[in-house]
């Protein structure tokens, strides 16, 4: 019992010296949460853009609402659907949907680009004999990809905002 307690104490001391810090320190009033809440996402072209903008706004607004935009997030999407796996009757048996985003986080006060990055994801889709089912699967894949890419983007943006907040201290 004492051995376990000493081991746990040693692990806690080792972790405290490694420099790890919580991403959202300060909760909703922390620098990262306030930075995320201050990002405006302009309209993005197409259905994939509509889904992406909604996914981004859901994540940004969960941090709170600052009312005034401090940053703008410009996003360009590349949505591709390609057929893979030909069957013996020369029909496509599998598709791959790929969604890639190139995005820039722009400081509205200075016009400086704080982050210029890309994020992407892809999904495999089985093509079935029902055209309705195939279209529904393609649409669901796009919805899931928009959510996944939005998560990746928000993570990178939060890291950039945290780095900027640490440099400002």
Tab-separated table of N, CA, C and O in Angstrom, residues 96-152:
chain	number	residue	atom	x	y	z
A	96	UNK	N	-13.977	6.442	-52.363
A	96	UNK	CA	-13.282	7.155	-51.291
A	96	UNK	C	-13.625	8.631	-51.411
A	96	UNK	O	-13.466	9.240	-52.463
A	97	UNK	N	-14.101	9.183	-50.306
A	97	UNK	CA	-14.399	10.613	-50.241
A	97	UNK	C	-13.308	11.261	-49.411
A	97	UNK	O	-13.015	10.821	-48.303
A	98	UNK	N	-12.708	12.309	-49.971
A	98	UNK	CA	-11.620	13.020	-49.315
A	98	UNK	C	-12.015	14.483	-49.158
A	98	UNK	O	-12.470	15.105	-50.115
A	99	UNK	N	-11.827	15.003	-47.959
A	99	UNK	CA	-12.089	16.421	-47.689
A	99	UNK	C	-10.812	17.031	-47.125
A	99	UNK	O	-10.301	16.580	-46.098
A	100	UNK	N	-10.298	18.026	-47.823
A	100	UNK	CA	-9.096	18.744	-47.394
A	100	UNK	C	-9.452	20.215	-47.227
A	100	UNK	O	-10.199	20.779	-48.026
A	101	UNK	N	-8.885	20.823	-46.200
A	101	UNK	CA	-9.138	22.247	-45.938
A	101	UNK	C	-7.796	22.967	-45.830
A	101	UNK	O	-6.899	22.516	-45.116
A	102	UNK	N	-7.669	24.069	-46.530
A	102	UNK	CA	-6.552	24.985	-46.320
A	102	UNK	C	-7.159	26.182	-45.618
A	102	UNK	O	-8.146	26.757	-46.087
A	103	UNK	N	-6.577	26.556	-44.491
A	103	UNK	CA	-7.184	27.628	-43.709
A	103	UNK	C	-6.123	28.578	-43.182
A	103	UNK	O	-4.965	28.209	-42.995
A	104	UNK	N	-6.566	29.812	-42.996
A	104	UNK	CA	-5.710	30.862	-42.461
A	104	UNK	C	-6.460	31.579	-41.347
A	104	UNK	O	-7.616	31.967	-41.521
A	105	UNK	N	-5.768	31.751	-40.223
A	105	UNK	CA	-6.304	32.528	-39.112
A	105	UNK	C	-5.696	33.910	-39.199
A	105	UNK	O	-4.480	34.063	-39.133
A	106	UNK	N	-6.551	34.914	-39.395
A	106	UNK	CA	-6.100	36.284	-39.633
A	106	UNK	C	-6.491	37.156	-38.445
A	106	UNK	O	-7.649	37.145	-38.011
A	107	UNK	N	-5.522	37.900	-37.914
A	107	UNK	CA	-5.777	38.878	-36.856
A	107	UNK	C	-6.428	40.091	-37.511
A	107	UNK	O	-5.828	40.733	-38.382
A	108	UNK	N	-7.651	40.425	-37.123
A	108	UNK	CA	-8.377	41.522	-37.764
A	108	UNK	C	-7.770	42.893	-37.464
A	108	UNK	O	-7.875	43.800	-38.279
A	109	UNK	N	-7.128	43.048	-36.320
A	109	UNK	CA	-6.557	44.343	-35.949
A	109	UNK	C	-5.343	44.679	-36.807
A	109	UNK	O	-5.197	45.811	-37.269
A	110	UNK	N	-4.486	43.694	-37.047
A	110	UNK	CA	-3.241	43.967	-37.776
A	110	UNK	C	-3.247	43.434	-39.204
A	110	UNK	O	-2.409	43.822	-40.006
A	111	UNK	N	-4.160	42.523	-39.527
A	111	UNK	CA	-4.174	41.899	-40.838
A	111	UNK	C	-3.136	40.790	-40.976
A	111	UNK	O	-2.995	40.192	-42.039
A	112	UNK	N	-2.436	40.486	-39.893
A	112	UNK	CA	-1.380	39.467	-39.901
A	112	UNK	C	-1.996	38.071	-39.932
A	112	UNK	O	-2.984	37.792	-39.266
A	113	UNK	N	-1.394	37.186	-40.723
A	113	UNK	CA	-1.810	35.791	-40.765
A	113	UNK	C	-1.096	35.066	-39.629
A	113	UNK	O	0.134	34.933	-39.641
A	114	UNK	N	-1.863	34.625	-38.638
A	114	UNK	CA	-1.298	33.963	-37.473
A	114	UNK	C	-1.056	32.481	-37.698
A	114	UNK	O	-0.172	31.890	-37.080
A	115	UNK	N	-1.850	31.884	-38.570
A	115	UNK	CA	-1.743	30.454	-38.835
A	115	UNK	C	-2.156	30.189	-40.266
A	115	UNK	O	-3.203	30.653	-40.714
A	116	UNK	N	-1.332	29.470	-40.989
A	116	UNK	CA	-1.625	29.045	-42.358
A	116	UNK	C	-1.367	27.548	-42.387
A	116	UNK	O	-0.217	27.115	-42.310
A	117	UNK	N	-2.426	26.743	-42.440
A	117	UNK	CA	-2.262	25.302	-42.291
A	117	UNK	C	-3.286	24.555	-43.145
A	117	UNK	O	-4.165	25.162	-43.764
A	118	UNK	N	-3.146	23.249	-43.150
A	118	UNK	CA	-4.092	22.376	-43.835
A	118	UNK	C	-4.541	21.277	-42.881
A	118	UNK	O	-3.838	20.936	-41.937
A	119	UNK	N	-5.704	20.749	-43.157
A	119	UNK	CA	-6.232	19.608	-42.411
A	119	UNK	C	-7.067	18.794	-43.377
A	119	UNK	O	-7.638	19.337	-44.325
A	120	UNK	N	-7.130	17.518	-43.152
A	120	UNK	CA	-7.916	16.688	-44.051
A	120	UNK	C	-8.229	15.348	-43.446
A	120	UNK	O	-7.665	14.938	-42.427
A	121	UNK	N	-9.142	14.665	-44.109
A	121	UNK	CA	-9.541	13.337	-43.696
A	121	UNK	C	-10.207	12.657	-44.893
A	121	UNK	O	-10.607	13.322	-45.845
A	122	UNK	N	-10.301	11.343	-44.832
A	122	UNK	CA	-10.998	10.634	-45.907
A	122	UNK	C	-11.785	9.470	-45.332
A	122	UNK	O	-11.543	9.034	-44.210
A	123	UNK	N	-12.738	9.003	-46.126
A	123	UNK	CA	-13.616	7.917	-45.696
A	123	UNK	C	-13.868	6.980	-46.858
A	123	UNK	O	-13.970	7.413	-48.010
A	124	UNK	N	-13.964	5.705	-46.559
A	124	UNK	CA	-14.311	4.709	-47.562
A	124	UNK	C	-15.800	4.444	-47.548
A	124	UNK	O	-16.433	4.427	-46.490
A	125	UNK	N	-16.356	4.241	-48.737
A	125	UNK	CA	-17.801	4.034	-48.866
A	125	UNK	C	-18.032	2.802	-49.735
A	125	UNK	O	-17.484	2.709	-50.841
A	126	UNK	N	-18.830	1.885	-49.241
A	126	UNK	CA	-19.232	0.739	-50.053
A	126	UNK	C	-20.367	1.164	-50.968
A	126	UNK	O	-21.336	1.773	-50.527
A	127	UNK	N	-20.237	0.834	-52.248
A	127	UNK	CA	-21.284	1.167	-53.215
A	127	UNK	C	-22.212	-0.037	-53.312
A	127	UNK	O	-21.775	-1.152	-53.578
A	128	UNK	N	-23.478	0.214	-53.076
A	128	UNK	CA	-24.478	-0.852	-53.123
A	128	UNK	C	-25.363	-0.670	-54.344
A	128	UNK	O	-25.283	0.339	-55.054
A	129	UNK	N	-26.237	-1.636	-54.589
A	129	UNK	CA	-27.070	-1.595	-55.790
A	129	UNK	C	-28.125	-0.486	-55.734
A	129	UNK	O	-28.559	0.013	-56.768
A	130	UNK	N	-28.520	-0.074	-54.560
A	130	UNK	CA	-29.518	0.980	-54.419
A	130	UNK	C	-28.852	2.351	-54.588
A	130	UNK	O	-27.955	2.718	-53.819
A	131	UNK	N	-29.296	3.092	-55.593
A	131	UNK	CA	-28.716	4.415	-55.833
A	131	UNK	C	-28.998	5.358	-54.662
A	131	UNK	O	-28.139	6.164	-54.280
A	132	UNK	N	-30.185	5.250	-54.071
A	132	UNK	CA	-30.529	6.076	-52.921
A	132	UNK	C	-29.581	5.811	-51.757
A	132	UNK	O	-29.086	6.734	-51.113
A	133	UNK	N	-29.291	4.550	-51.481
A	133	UNK	CA	-28.401	4.187	-50.371
A	133	UNK	C	-26.981	4.682	-50.632
A	133	UNK	O	-26.298	5.130	-49.710
A	134	UNK	N	-26.547	4.614	-51.890
A	134	UNK	CA	-25.197	5.081	-52.228
A	134	UNK	C	-25.088	6.593	-52.019
A	134	UNK	O	-24.100	7.085	-51.458
A	135	UNK	N	-26.100	7.342	-52.439
A	135	UNK	CA	-26.091	8.800	-52.267
A	135	UNK	C	-26.157	9.156	-50.785
A	135	UNK	O	-25.458	10.056	-50.317
A	136	UNK	N	-26.987	8.435	-50.034
A	136	UNK	CA	-27.084	8.685	-48.595
A	136	UNK	C	-25.746	8.409	-47.909
A	136	UNK	O	-25.324	9.172	-47.037
A	137	UNK	N	-25.053	7.354	-48.316
A	137	UNK	CA	-23.745	7.030	-47.730
A	137	UNK	C	-22.713	8.100	-48.079
A	137	UNK	O	-21.894	8.481	-47.233
A	138	UNK	N	-22.746	8.606	-49.304
A	138	UNK	CA	-21.818	9.673	-49.713
A	138	UNK	C	-22.067	10.944	-48.906
A	138	UNK	O	-21.128	11.604	-48.460
A	139	UNK	N	-23.342	11.288	-48.711
A	139	UNK	CA	-23.677	12.485	-47.933
A	139	UNK	C	-23.292	12.338	-46.463
A	139	UNK	O	-22.774	13.281	-45.859
A	140	UNK	N	-23.534	11.173	-45.888
A	140	UNK	CA	-23.176	10.932	-44.494
A	140	UNK	C	-21.660	10.977	-44.322
A	140	UNK	O	-21.151	11.502	-43.325
A	141	UNK	N	-20.940	10.451	-45.294
A	141	UNK	CA	-19.475	10.503	-45.236
A	141	UNK	C	-19.002	11.954	-45.245
A	141	UNK	O	-18.092	12.322	-44.495
A	142	UNK	N	-19.620	12.792	-46.069
A	142	UNK	CA	-19.246	14.205	-46.117
A	142	UNK	C	-19.527	14.894	-44.781
A	142	UNK	O	-18.700	15.677	-44.292
A	143	UNK	N	-20.665	14.602	-44.171
A	143	UNK	CA	-20.987	15.180	-42.865
A	143	UNK	C	-19.947	14.771	-41.821
A	143	UNK	O	-19.465	15.604	-41.050
A	144	UNK	N	-19.593	13.496	-41.801
A	144	UNK	CA	-18.608	13.005	-40.830
A	144	UNK	C	-17.230	13.609	-41.089
A	144	UNK	O	-16.507	13.936	-40.144
A	145	UNK	N	-16.865	13.745	-42.348
A	145	UNK	CA	-15.566	14.331	-42.687
A	145	UNK	C	-15.501	15.798	-42.265
A	145	UNK	O	-14.471	16.255	-41.765
A	146	UNK	N	-16.587	16.533	-42.469
A	146	UNK	CA	-16.615	17.942	-42.061
A	146	UNK	C	-16.411	18.054	-40.552
A	146	UNK	O	-15.663	18.921	-40.084
A	147	UNK	N	-17.034	17.182	-39.781
A	147	UNK	CA	-16.874	17.191	-38.330
A	147	UNK	C	-15.425	16.867	-37.941
A	147	UNK	O	-14.849	17.524	-37.077
A	148	UNK	N	-14.855	15.855	-38.589
A	148	UNK	CA	-13.491	15.442	-38.267
A	148	UNK	C	-12.473	16.528	-38.621
A	148	UNK	O	-11.589	16.851	-37.826
A	149	UNK	N	-12.604	17.097	-39.804
A	149	UNK	CA	-11.667	18.145	-40.228
A	149	UNK	C	-11.829	19.386	-39.344
A	149	UNK	O	-10.840	20.030	-38.984
A	150	UNK	N	-13.050	19.724	-38.962
A	150	UNK	CA	-13.273	20.861	-38.062
A	150	UNK	C	-12.584	20.624	-36.721
A	150	UNK	O	-11.965	21.544	-36.175
A	151	UNK	N	-12.662	19.411	-36.197
A	151	UNK	CA	-11.972	19.094	-34.942
A	151	UNK	C	-10.462	19.295	-35.082
A	151	UNK	O	-9.816	19.859	-34.199
A	152	UNK	N	-9.905	18.834	-36.180
A	152	UNK	CA	-8.464	18.975	-36.410
A	152	UNK	C	-8.071	20.452	-36.516
A	152	UNK	O	-7.047	20.871	-35.979
